[in-house]
Amino acid sequence: MFNKENAIDAKHLHVDSFKYQSTEDMPNEVYESWQHEHLNAKVFSLEFRNIGESGEWQEMIVIWADKL
């Protein structure tokens, strides 16, 4: 059920994505770096997905808004 008090206007949402090689890069290092640059962010979703058939490349997707 819609709750107007907790609603967020979609125009305030941001989406960042980062592509990395699963064999070399660590997603936690990428995310920690992102957090350091976005100290006032409220994260709504953090998702990971494989890119391509081999799964060698992955993508981290962050849906966030500035803390209100």
Tab-separated table of C-alpha atoms in Angstrom:
chain	number	residue	atom	x	y	z
A	1	MET	CA	0.000	0.000	0.000
A	2	PHE	CA	1.262	3.469	-0.870
A	3	ASN	CA	2.470	5.494	2.089
A	4	LYS	CA	2.919	9.170	1.190
A	5	GLU	CA	5.135	9.824	4.234
A	6	ASN	CA	7.707	7.234	3.125
A	7	ALA	CA	7.488	7.880	-0.617
A	8	ILE	CA	10.530	9.043	-2.579
A	9	ASP	CA	10.153	10.995	-5.787
A	10	ALA	CA	11.857	9.025	-8.570
A	11	LYS	CA	13.567	12.161	-9.849
A	12	HIS	CA	15.764	12.007	-6.720
A	13	LEU	CA	17.003	8.463	-7.449
A	14	HIS	CA	20.383	7.769	-9.028
A	15	VAL	CA	21.748	4.604	-10.626
A	16	ASP	CA	25.466	3.844	-10.723
A	17	SER	CA	26.928	0.730	-12.265
A	18	PHE	CA	30.433	-0.670	-12.252
A	19	LYS	CA	31.814	-3.362	-14.534
A	20	TYR	CA	34.649	-5.501	-13.209
A	21	GLN	CA	36.428	-8.755	-13.965
A	22	SER	CA	35.401	-11.378	-11.473
A	23	THR	CA	38.828	-13.007	-11.672
A	24	GLU	CA	40.791	-9.861	-10.774
A	25	ASP	CA	38.723	-7.204	-9.050
A	26	MET	CA	36.900	-7.477	-5.768
A	27	PRO	CA	33.387	-5.963	-5.674
A	28	ASN	CA	33.747	-5.007	-2.010
A	29	GLU	CA	36.702	-2.739	-2.888
A	30	VAL	CA	34.637	-1.094	-5.632
A	31	TYR	CA	31.689	-0.615	-3.278
A	32	GLU	CA	33.854	0.765	-0.460
A	33	SER	CA	35.335	3.287	-2.876
A	34	TRP	CA	31.832	4.259	-4.003
A	35	GLN	CA	30.686	4.641	-0.358
A	36	HIS	CA	33.636	6.896	0.403
A	37	GLU	CA	32.555	9.246	-2.401
A	38	HIS	CA	28.845	9.139	-1.435
A	39	LEU	CA	28.803	9.550	2.337
A	40	ASN	CA	25.265	10.979	2.365
A	41	ALA	CA	23.712	8.323	0.137
A	42	LYS	CA	20.809	6.093	1.083
A	43	VAL	CA	21.105	2.828	-0.862
A	44	PHE	CA	17.809	1.306	-1.983
A	45	SER	CA	19.213	-1.580	-4.008
A	46	LEU	CA	22.595	-3.218	-4.517
A	47	GLU	CA	22.596	-5.856	-7.250
A	48	PHE	CA	25.154	-7.963	-9.055
A	49	ARG	CA	24.842	-9.627	-12.455
A	50	ASN	CA	27.017	-11.577	-14.847
A	51	ILE	CA	27.794	-9.995	-18.200
A	52	GLY	CA	28.177	-12.292	-21.176
A	53	GLU	CA	28.077	-16.046	-21.396
A	54	SER	CA	31.393	-16.804	-19.700
A	55	GLY	CA	30.568	-14.914	-16.502
A	56	GLU	CA	34.100	-13.497	-16.507
A	57	TRP	CA	32.742	-9.955	-16.306
A	58	GLN	CA	30.262	-8.839	-13.699
A	59	GLU	CA	28.374	-5.646	-13.003
A	60	MET	CA	27.473	-4.052	-9.690
A	61	ILE	CA	24.390	-1.810	-9.803
A	62	VAL	CA	23.633	0.692	-7.027
A	63	ILE	CA	20.261	2.474	-6.848
A	64	TRP	CA	20.489	5.339	-4.383
A	65	ALA	CA	19.323	8.799	-3.317
A	66	ASP	CA	20.831	11.537	-1.220
A	67	LYS	CA	19.681	11.256	2.381
A	68	LEU	CA	16.765	13.575	2.863
